[in-house]
PDB file of N, CA and C in Angstrom:
ATOM      1  N   MET A   1       0.848  -1.173   0.000  1.00  0.00           N
ATOM      2  CA  MET A   1       0.000   0.000   0.000  1.00  0.00           C
ATOM      3  C   MET A   1       0.889   1.230   0.000  1.00  0.00           C
ATOM      4  N   SER A   2       0.558   2.185  -0.819  1.00  0.00           N
ATOM      5  CA  SER A   2       1.307   3.428  -0.903  1.00  0.00           C
ATOM      6  C   SER A   2       0.417   4.568  -0.447  1.00  0.00           C
ATOM      7  N   ASN A   3       0.989   5.528   0.229  1.00  0.00           N
ATOM      8  CA  ASN A   3       0.223   6.665   0.713  1.00  0.00           C
ATOM      9  C   ASN A   3       1.017   7.927   0.410  1.00  0.00           C
ATOM     10  N   GLN A   4       0.540   8.707  -0.546  1.00  0.00           N
ATOM     11  CA  GLN A   4       1.274   9.882  -0.989  1.00  0.00           C
ATOM     12  C   GLN A   4       0.361  11.093  -0.972  1.00  0.00           C
ATOM     13  N   GLN A   5       0.954  12.258  -0.844  1.00  0.00           N
ATOM     14  CA  GLN A   5       0.189  13.495  -0.883  1.00  0.00           C
ATOM     15  C   GLN A   5      -0.061  13.911  -2.322  1.00  0.00           C
ATOM     16  N   GLY A   6      -1.202  14.524  -2.555  1.00  0.00           N
ATOM     17  CA  GLY A   6      -1.502  15.084  -3.864  1.00  0.00           C
ATOM     18  C   GLY A   6      -0.594  16.265  -4.142  1.00  0.00           C
ATOM     19  N   ALA A   7      -0.460  16.612  -5.377  1.00  0.00           N
ATOM     20  CA  ALA A   7       0.402  17.716  -5.765  1.00  0.00           C
ATOM     21  C   ALA A   7      -0.429  18.810  -6.406  1.00  0.00           C
ATOM     22  N   VAL A   8       0.025  20.035  -6.265  1.00  0.00           N
ATOM     23  CA  VAL A   8      -0.640  21.130  -6.951  1.00  0.00           C
ATOM     24  C   VAL A   8      -0.408  20.934  -8.438  1.00  0.00           C
ATOM     25  N   VAL A   9      -1.482  20.897  -9.207  1.00  0.00           N
ATOM     26  CA  VAL A   9      -1.389  20.603 -10.633  1.00  0.00           C
ATOM     27  C   VAL A   9      -2.111  21.703 -11.396  1.00  0.00           C
ATOM     28  N   ALA A  10      -1.364  22.593 -12.022  1.00  0.00           N
ATOM     29  CA  ALA A  10      -1.974  23.705 -12.746  1.00  0.00           C
ATOM     30  C   ALA A  10      -2.277  23.346 -14.194  1.00  0.00           C
ATOM     31  N   SER A  11      -1.518  22.431 -14.794  1.00  0.00           N
ATOM     32  CA  SER A  11      -1.666  22.162 -16.221  1.00  0.00           C
ATOM     33  C   SER A  11      -2.573  20.974 -16.525  1.00  0.00           C
ATOM     34  N   ARG A  12      -3.013  20.241 -15.519  1.00  0.00           N
ATOM     35  CA  ARG A  12      -3.849  19.065 -15.752  1.00  0.00           C
ATOM     36  C   ARG A  12      -5.287  19.494 -15.996  1.00  0.00           C
ATOM     37  N   SER A  13      -5.948  18.843 -16.948  1.00  0.00           N
ATOM     38  CA  SER A  13      -7.332  19.208 -17.257  1.00  0.00           C
ATOM     39  C   SER A  13      -8.278  18.598 -16.233  1.00  0.00           C
ATOM     40  N   TYR A  14      -9.431  19.223 -16.042  1.00  0.00           N
ATOM     41  CA  TYR A  14     -10.460  18.738 -15.135  1.00  0.00           C
ATOM     42  C   TYR A  14     -11.815  19.095 -15.718  1.00  0.00           C
ATOM     43  N   THR A  15     -12.860  18.427 -15.252  1.00  0.00           N
ATOM     44  CA  THR A  15     -14.185  18.621 -15.843  1.00  0.00           C
ATOM     45  C   THR A  15     -15.088  19.522 -15.030  1.00  0.00           C
ATOM     46  N   SER A  16     -14.804  19.717 -13.749  1.00  0.00           N
ATOM     47  CA  SER A  16     -15.663  20.588 -12.946  1.00  0.00           C
ATOM     48  C   SER A  16     -14.911  21.102 -11.730  1.00  0.00           C
ATOM     49  N   VAL A  17     -15.451  22.166 -11.144  1.00  0.00           N
ATOM     50  CA  VAL A  17     -14.911  22.768  -9.932  1.00  0.00           C
ATOM     51  C   VAL A  17     -16.059  22.922  -8.948  1.00  0.00           C
ATOM     52  N   LEU A  18     -15.848  22.484  -7.710  1.00  0.00           N
ATOM     53  CA  LEU A  18     -16.853  22.670  -6.667  1.00  0.00           C
ATOM     54  C   LEU A  18     -16.635  24.024  -6.014  1.00  0.00           C
ATOM     55  N   ASN A  19     -17.702  24.791  -5.856  1.00  0.00           N
ATOM     56  CA  ASN A  19     -17.629  26.092  -5.213  1.00  0.00           C
ATOM     57  C   ASN A  19     -18.559  26.134  -4.019  1.00  0.00           C
ATOM     58  N   VAL A  20     -18.166  26.863  -2.998  1.00  0.00           N
ATOM     59  CA  VAL A  20     -18.988  27.046  -1.808  1.00  0.00           C
ATOM     60  C   VAL A  20     -19.549  28.461  -1.857  1.00  0.00           C
ATOM     61  N   THR A  21     -20.872  28.572  -1.918  1.00  0.00           N
ATOM     62  CA  THR A  21     -21.491  29.899  -1.992  1.00  0.00           C
ATOM     63  C   THR A  21     -22.096  30.343  -0.671  1.00  0.00           C
ATOM     64  N   ASN A  22     -22.199  29.432   0.294  1.00  0.00           N
ATOM     65  CA  ASN A  22     -22.820  29.791   1.566  1.00  0.00           C
ATOM     66  C   ASN A  22     -21.817  29.854   2.708  1.00  0.00           C
ATOM     67  N   GLY A  23     -20.538  29.893   2.402  1.00  0.00           N
ATOM     68  CA  GLY A  23     -19.508  29.912   3.437  1.00  0.00           C
ATOM     69  C   GLY A  23     -19.205  31.319   3.916  1.00  0.00           C
ATOM     70  N   GLU A  24     -18.469  31.385   4.993  1.00  0.00           N
ATOM     71  CA  GLU A  24     -18.042  32.670   5.530  1.00  0.00           C
ATOM     72  C   GLU A  24     -16.964  33.276   4.640  1.00  0.00           C
ATOM     73  N   ARG A  25     -16.658  34.522   4.883  1.00  0.00           N
ATOM     74  CA  ARG A  25     -15.655  35.229   4.081  1.00  0.00           C
ATOM     75  C   ARG A  25     -14.279  35.229   4.748  1.00  0.00           C
ATOM     76  N   CYS A  26     -14.124  34.508   5.847  1.00  0.00           N
ATOM     77  CA  CYS A  26     -12.847  34.465   6.559  1.00  0.00           C
ATOM     78  C   CYS A  26     -11.966  33.366   5.985  1.00  0.00           C
ATOM     79  N   GLY A  27     -10.683  33.556   6.066  1.00  0.00           N
ATOM     80  CA  GLY A  27      -9.762  32.516   5.625  1.00  0.00           C
ATOM     81  C   GLY A  27      -9.342  32.690   4.179  1.00  0.00           C
ATOM     82  N   THR A  28      -8.468  31.800   3.749  1.00  0.00           N
ATOM     83  CA  THR A  28      -7.901  31.863   2.409  1.00  0.00           C
ATOM     84  C   THR A  28      -7.944  30.479   1.773  1.00  0.00           C
ATOM     85  N   TRP A  29      -8.360  30.406   0.510  1.00  0.00           N
ATOM     86  CA  TRP A  29      -8.347  29.140  -0.216  1.00  0.00           C
ATOM     87  C   TRP A  29      -6.936  28.851  -0.675  1.00  0.00           C
ATOM     88  N   ARG A  30      -6.527  27.604  -0.611  1.00  0.00           N
ATOM     89  CA  ARG A  30      -5.237  27.165  -1.137  1.00  0.00           C
ATOM     90  C   ARG A  30      -5.424  26.737  -2.585  1.00  0.00           C
ATOM     91  N   GLY A  31      -4.325  26.414  -3.259  1.00  0.00           N
ATOM     92  CA  GLY A  31      -4.397  25.972  -4.647  1.00  0.00           C
ATOM     93  C   GLY A  31      -5.035  24.599  -4.773  1.00  0.00           C
ATOM     94  N   PRO A  32      -5.478  24.230  -5.980  1.00  0.00           N
ATOM     95  CA  PRO A  32      -6.101  22.916  -6.189  1.00  0.00           C
ATOM     96  C   PRO A  32      -5.079  21.791  -6.041  1.00  0.00           C
ATOM     97  N   GLU A  33      -5.565  20.640  -5.606  1.00  0.00           N
ATOM     98  CA  GLU A  33      -4.742  19.439  -5.523  1.00  0.00           C
ATOM     99  C   GLU A  33      -5.496  18.306  -6.182  1.00  0.00           C
ATOM    100  N   MET A  34      -4.774  17.431  -6.857  1.00  0.00           N
ATOM    101  CA  MET A  34      -5.395  16.310  -7.558  1.00  0.00           C
ATOM    102  C   MET A  34      -4.631  15.034  -7.262  1.00  0.00           C
ATOM    103  N   GLY A  35      -5.361  13.927  -7.292  1.00  0.00           N
ATOM    104  CA  GLY A  35      -4.731  12.617  -7.141  1.00  0.00           C
ATOM    105  C   GLY A  35      -4.135  12.170  -8.462  1.00  0.00           C
ATOM    106  N   LEU A  36      -3.621  10.960  -8.465  1.00  0.00           N
ATOM    107  CA  LEU A  36      -3.031  10.401  -9.679  1.00  0.00           C
ATOM    108  C   LEU A  36      -4.092  10.137 -10.738  1.00  0.00           C
ATOM    109  N   ASP A  37      -3.685  10.176 -11.992  1.00  0.00           N
ATOM    110  CA  ASP A  37      -4.577   9.854 -13.099  1.00  0.00           C
ATOM    111  C   ASP A  37      -5.053   8.409 -12.965  1.00  0.00           C
ATOM    112  N   GLN A  38      -6.305   8.153 -13.270  1.00  0.00           N
ATOM    113  CA  GLN A  38      -6.928   6.827 -13.204  1.00  0.00           C
ATOM    114  C   GLN A  38      -7.210   6.356 -11.772  1.00  0.00           C
ATOM    115  N   PHE A  39      -7.130   7.244 -10.785  1.00  0.00           N
ATOM    116  CA  PHE A  39      -7.492   6.923  -9.408  1.00  0.00           C
ATOM    117  C   PHE A  39      -8.789   7.645  -9.073  1.00  0.00           C
ATOM    118  N   PHE A  40      -9.602   7.032  -8.208  1.00  0.00           N
ATOM    119  CA  PHE A  40     -10.910   7.576  -7.856  1.00  0.00           C
ATOM    120  C   PHE A  40     -11.094   7.528  -6.346  1.00  0.00           C
ATOM    121  N   ALA A  41     -11.876   8.452  -5.789  1.00  0.00           N
ATOM    122  CA  ALA A  41     -12.100   8.500  -4.341  1.00  0.00           C
ATOM    123  C   ALA A  41     -12.844   7.254  -3.872  1.00  0.00           C
ATOM    124  N   ILE A  42     -12.319   6.627  -2.813  1.00  0.00           N
ATOM    125  CA  ILE A  42     -12.988   5.465  -2.215  1.00  0.00           C
ATOM    126  C   ILE A  42     -13.409   5.741  -0.773  1.00  0.00           C
ATOM    127  N   ASP A  43     -12.867   6.792  -0.165  1.00  0.00           N
ATOM    128  CA  ASP A  43     -13.331   7.204   1.155  1.00  0.00           C
ATOM    129  C   ASP A  43     -12.923   8.644   1.405  1.00  0.00           C
ATOM    130  N   PHE A  44     -13.472   9.216   2.468  1.00  0.00           N
ATOM    131  CA  PHE A  44     -13.139  10.591   2.810  1.00  0.00           C
ATOM    132  C   PHE A  44     -13.193  10.779   4.317  1.00  0.00           C
ATOM    133  N   SER A  45     -12.478  11.793   4.789  1.00  0.00           N
ATOM    134  CA  SER A  45     -12.533  12.253   6.171  1.00  0.00           C
ATOM    135  C   SER A  45     -12.631  13.767   6.124  1.00  0.00           C
ATOM    136  N   THR A  46     -13.250  14.348   7.132  1.00  0.00           N
ATOM    137  CA  THR A  46     -13.327  15.803   7.222  1.00  0.00           C
ATOM    138  C   THR A  46     -12.547  16.280   8.441  1.00  0.00           C
ATOM    139  N   TRP A  47     -12.048  17.504   8.370  1.00  0.00           N
ATOM    140  CA  TRP A  47     -11.303  18.129   9.462  1.00  0.00           C
ATOM    141  C   TRP A  47     -12.190  19.211  10.039  1.00  0.00           C
ATOM    142  N   GLY A  48     -12.406  19.166  11.342  1.00  0.00           N
ATOM    143  CA  GLY A  48     -13.238  20.179  11.967  1.00  0.00           C
ATOM    144  C   GLY A  48     -12.871  20.382  13.417  1.00  0.00           C
ATOM    145  N   ASP A  49     -13.458  21.426  13.983  1.00  0.00           N
ATOM    146  CA  ASP A  49     -13.232  21.778  15.371  1.00  0.00           C
ATOM    147  C   ASP A  49     -14.582  21.937  16.046  1.00  0.00           C
ATOM    148  N   ASP A  50     -14.589  21.959  17.356  1.00  0.00           N
ATOM    149  CA  ASP A  50     -15.841  22.099  18.096  1.00  0.00           C
ATOM    150  C   ASP A  50     -16.310  23.549  18.185  1.00  0.00           C
ATOM    151  N   ASP A  51     -15.704  24.450  17.429  1.00  0.00           N
ATOM    152  CA  ASP A  51     -16.148  25.842  17.429  1.00  0.00           C
ATOM    153  C   ASP A  51     -17.170  26.047  16.310  1.00  0.00           C
ATOM    154  N   ASP A  52     -17.361  27.262  15.889  1.00  0.00           N
ATOM    155  CA  ASP A  52     -18.376  27.554  14.870  1.00  0.00           C
ATOM    156  C   ASP A  52     -17.810  27.633  13.455  1.00  0.00           C
ATOM    157  N   THR A  53     -16.634  27.052  13.214  1.00  0.00           N
ATOM    158  CA  THR A  53     -16.041  27.131  11.876  1.00  0.00           C
ATOM    159  C   THR A  53     -16.482  26.006  10.957  1.00  0.00           C
ATOM    160  N   ALA A  54     -17.207  25.036  11.469  1.00  0.00           N
ATOM    161  CA  ALA A  54     -17.726  23.917  10.672  1.00  0.00           C
ATOM    162  C   ALA A  54     -16.576  23.105  10.087  1.00  0.00           C
ATOM    163  N   MET A  55     -16.700  22.682   8.826  1.00  0.00           N
ATOM    164  CA  MET A  55     -15.667  21.854   8.203  1.00  0.00           C
ATOM    165  C   MET A  55     -14.532  22.737   7.705  1.00  0.00           C
ATOM    166  N   ASN A  56     -13.319  22.411   8.120  1.00  0.00           N
ATOM    167  CA  ASN A  56     -12.159  23.204   7.736  1.00  0.00           C
ATOM    168  C   ASN A  56     -11.255  22.511   6.725  1.00  0.00           C
ATOM    169  N   GLY A  57     -11.500  21.249   6.442  1.00  0.00           N
ATOM    170  CA  GLY A  57     -10.664  20.532   5.489  1.00  0.00           C
ATOM    171  C   GLY A  57     -11.293  19.210   5.105  1.00  0.00           C
ATOM    172  N   ILE A  58     -10.782  18.630   4.034  1.00  0.00           N
ATOM    173  CA  ILE A  58     -11.262  17.327   3.577  1.00  0.00           C
ATOM    174  C   ILE A  58     -10.075  16.506   3.092  1.00  0.00           C
ATOM    175  N   ARG A  59     -10.148  15.204   3.330  1.00  0.00           N
ATOM    176  CA  ARG A  59      -9.118  14.260   2.882  1.00  0.00           C
ATOM    177  C   ARG A  59      -9.807  13.186   2.047  1.00  0.00           C
ATOM    178  N   LEU A  60      -9.318  12.963   0.846  1.00  0.00           N
ATOM    179  CA  LEU A  60      -9.837  11.911  -0.027  1.00  0.00           C
ATOM    180  C   LEU A  60      -8.797  10.808  -0.147  1.00  0.00           C
ATOM    181  N   ILE A  61      -9.241   9.575   0.023  1.00  0.00           N
ATOM    182  CA  ILE A  61      -8.383   8.419  -0.216  1.00  0.00           C
ATOM    183  C   ILE A  61      -8.815   7.849  -1.565  1.00  0.00           C
ATOM    184  N   CYS A  62      -7.879   7.754  -2.494  1.00  0.00           N
ATOM    185  CA  CYS A  62      -8.187   7.323  -3.858  1.00  0.00           C
ATOM    186  C   CYS A  62      -7.480   6.009  -4.162  1.00  0.00           C
ATOM    187  N   SER A  63      -8.082   5.222  -5.058  1.00  0.00           N
ATOM    188  CA  SER A  63      -7.449   3.988  -5.530  1.00  0.00           C
ATOM    189  C   SER A  63      -7.894   3.728  -6.958  1.00  0.00           C
ATOM    190  N   LYS A  64      -7.260   2.745  -7.580  1.00  0.00           N
ATOM    191  CA  LYS A  64      -7.704   2.323  -8.911  1.00  0.00           C
ATOM    192  C   LYS A  64      -9.056   1.646  -8.780  1.00  0.00           C
ATOM    193  N   VAL A  65      -9.805   1.584  -9.866  1.00  0.00           N
ATOM    194  CA  VAL A  65     -11.176   1.083  -9.819  1.00  0.00           C
ATOM    195  C   VAL A  65     -11.269  -0.304  -9.206  1.00  0.00           C
ATOM    196  N   ARG A  66     -10.481  -1.256  -9.648  1.00  0.00           N
ATOM    197  CA  ARG A  66     -10.610  -2.636  -9.167  1.00  0.00           C
ATOM    198  C   ARG A  66      -9.422  -3.096  -8.329  1.00  0.00           C
ATOM    199  N   ASP A  67      -8.634  -2.158  -7.829  1.00  0.00           N
ATOM    200  CA  ASP A  67      -7.464  -2.537  -7.041  1.00  0.00           C
ATOM    201  C   ASP A  67      -7.295  -1.571  -5.877  1.00  0.00           C
ATOM    202  N   ARG A  68      -7.840  -1.932  -4.732  1.00  0.00           N
ATOM    203  CA  ARG A  68      -7.741  -1.069  -3.556  1.00  0.00           C
ATOM    204  C   ARG A  68      -6.463  -1.308  -2.755  1.00  0.00           C
ATOM    205  N   SER A  69      -5.543  -2.102  -3.299  1.00  0.00           N
ATOM    206  CA  SER A  69      -4.294  -2.358  -2.582  1.00  0.00           C
ATOM    207  C   SER A  69      -3.329  -1.177  -2.683  1.00  0.00           C
ATOM    208  N   LEU A  70      -3.509  -0.312  -3.667  1.00  0.00           N
ATOM    209  CA  LEU A  70      -2.682   0.879  -3.834  1.00  0.00           C
ATOM    210  C   LEU A  70      -3.573   2.093  -3.640  1.00  0.00           C
ATOM    211  N   THR A  71      -3.272   2.902  -2.640  1.00  0.00           N
ATOM    212  CA  THR A  71      -4.083   4.095  -2.382  1.00  0.00           C
ATOM    213  C   THR A  71      -3.235   5.346  -2.479  1.00  0.00           C
ATOM    214  N   TYR A  72      -3.916   6.464  -2.649  1.00  0.00           N
ATOM    215  CA  TYR A  72      -3.282   7.758  -2.812  1.00  0.00           C
ATOM    216  C   TYR A  72      -4.110   8.767  -2.029  1.00  0.00           C
ATOM    217  N   THR A  73      -3.475   9.562  -1.198  1.00  0.00           N
ATOM    218  CA  THR A  73      -4.179  10.527  -0.357  1.00  0.00           C
ATOM    219  C   THR A  73      -4.056  11.931  -0.929  1.00  0.00           C
ATOM    220  N   VAL A  74      -5.173  12.607  -1.032  1.00  0.00           N
ATOM    221  CA  VAL A  74      -5.208  14.012  -1.423  1.00  0.00           C
ATOM    222  C   VAL A  74      -5.976  14.733  -0.326  1.00  0.00           C
ATOM    223  N   GLU A  75      -5.410  15.797   0.215  1.00  0.00           N
ATOM    224  CA  GLU A  75      -6.135  16.519   1.259  1.00  0.00           C
ATOM    225  C   GLU A  75      -5.907  18.012   1.148  1.00  0.00           C
ATOM    226  N   SER A  76      -6.907  18.755   1.594  1.00  0.00           N
ATOM    227  CA  SER A  76      -6.783  20.200   1.646  1.00  0.00           C
ATOM    228  C   SER A  76      -5.965  20.577   2.874  1.00  0.00           C
ATOM    229  N   HIS A  77      -5.456  21.776   2.890  1.00  0.00           N
ATOM    230  CA  HIS A  77      -4.753  22.269   4.076  1.00  0.00           C
ATOM    231  C   HIS A  77      -5.809  22.614   5.120  1.00  0.00           C
ATOM    232  N   PRO A  78      -5.900  21.851   6.223  1.00  0.00           N
ATOM    233  CA  PRO A  78      -7.014  22.026   7.147  1.00  0.00           C
ATOM    234  C   PRO A  78      -6.850  23.149   8.161  1.00  0.00           C
ATOM    235  N   GLY A  79      -5.685  23.709   8.289  1.00  0.00           N
ATOM    236  CA  GLY A  79      -5.470  24.713   9.329  1.00  0.00           C
ATOM    237  C   GLY A  79      -4.835  24.077  10.555  1.00  0.00           C
ATOM    238  N   HIS A  80      -4.864  24.801  11.659  1.00  0.00           N
ATOM    239  CA  HIS A  80      -4.140  24.370  12.849  1.00  0.00           C
ATOM    240  C   HIS A  80      -5.019  23.775  13.934  1.00  0.00           C
ATOM    241  N   TRP A  81      -6.329  24.021  13.890  1.00  0.00           N
ATOM    242  CA  TRP A  81      -7.201  23.551  14.956  1.00  0.00           C
ATOM    243  C   TRP A  81      -8.209  22.553  14.419  1.00  0.00           C
ATOM    244  N   GLY A  82      -8.414  21.483  15.175  1.00  0.00           N
ATOM    245  CA  GLY A  82      -9.390  20.483  14.787  1.00  0.00           C
ATOM    246  C   GLY A  82      -8.792  19.098  14.751  1.00  0.00           C
ATOM    247  N   ASP A  83      -9.587  18.159  14.291  1.00  0.00           N
ATOM    248  CA  ASP A  83      -9.195  16.763  14.197  1.00  0.00           C
ATOM    249  C   ASP A  83      -9.852  16.149  12.973  1.00  0.00           C
ATOM    250  N   TRP A  84      -9.238  15.075  12.451  1.00  0.00           N
ATOM    251  CA  TRP A  84      -9.822  14.340  11.333  1.00  0.00           C
ATOM    252  C   TRP A  84     -10.921  13.425  11.855  1.00  0.00           C
ATOM    253  N   SER A  85     -12.019  13.350  11.131  1.00  0.00           N
ATOM    254  CA  SER A  85     -13.090  12.409  11.457  1.00  0.00           C
ATOM    255  C   SER A  85     -12.661  11.004  11.051  1.00  0.00           C
ATOM    256  N   LEU A  86     -13.403  10.011  11.518  1.00  0.00           N
ATOM    257  CA  LEU A  86     -13.169   8.650  11.054  1.00  0.00           C
ATOM    258  C   LEU A  86     -13.498   8.576   9.568  1.00  0.00           C
ATOM    259  N   PRO A  87     -12.765   7.783   8.791  1.00  0.00           N
ATOM    260  CA  PRO A  87     -13.039   7.681   7.353  1.00  0.00           C
ATOM    261  C   PRO A  87     -14.426   7.106   7.080  1.00  0.00           C
ATOM    262  N   GLN A  88     -15.056   7.626   6.058  1.00  0.00           N
ATOM    263  CA  GLN A  88     -16.339   7.117   5.571  1.00  0.00           C
ATOM    264  C   GLN A  88     -16.054   6.445   4.236  1.00  0.00           C
ATOM    265  N   TYR A  89     -16.186   5.123   4.191  1.00  0.00           N
ATOM    266  CA  TYR A  89     -15.811   4.357   3.004  1.00  0.00           C
ATOM    267  C   TYR A  89     -16.966   4.235   2.018  1.00  0.00           C
ATOM    268  N   CYS A  90     -16.636   4.311   0.747  1.00  0.00           N
ATOM    269  CA  CYS A  90     -17.610   4.073  -0.312  1.00  0.00           C
ATOM    270  C   CYS A  90     -17.709   2.560  -0.523  1.00  0.00           C
ATOM    271  N   PRO A  91     -18.915   2.032  -0.740  1.00  0.00           N
ATOM    272  CA  PRO A  91     -19.034   0.591  -0.976  1.00  0.00           C
ATOM    273  C   PRO A  91     -18.372   0.213  -2.303  1.00  0.00           C
ATOM    274  N   GLU A  92     -17.883  -1.017  -2.377  1.00  0.00           N
ATOM    275  CA  GLU A  92     -17.235  -1.469  -3.617  1.00  0.00           C
ATOM    276  C   GLU A  92     -18.261  -1.704  -4.691  1.00  0.00           C
TER     277      GLU A  92
END
């Protein structure tokens, strides 16, 4: 099993961008991060704190479609306060 961080990828093509329209105006967005080509999300965890900031980060665990023995981690920069939730796995 391999566990690597995603890299900032400016030249790679993508099909959509998720935007948050109901969030607060505090804080700064970091650059986009992507997993390896041909890998797909199989689970996720969120980073949060017990204050009123809600979700401060997300971690995606990606693998090849039919081979979960090799995984790749992509995560946002969550900040300094909070903890990762337990992973929520997608069914096979």
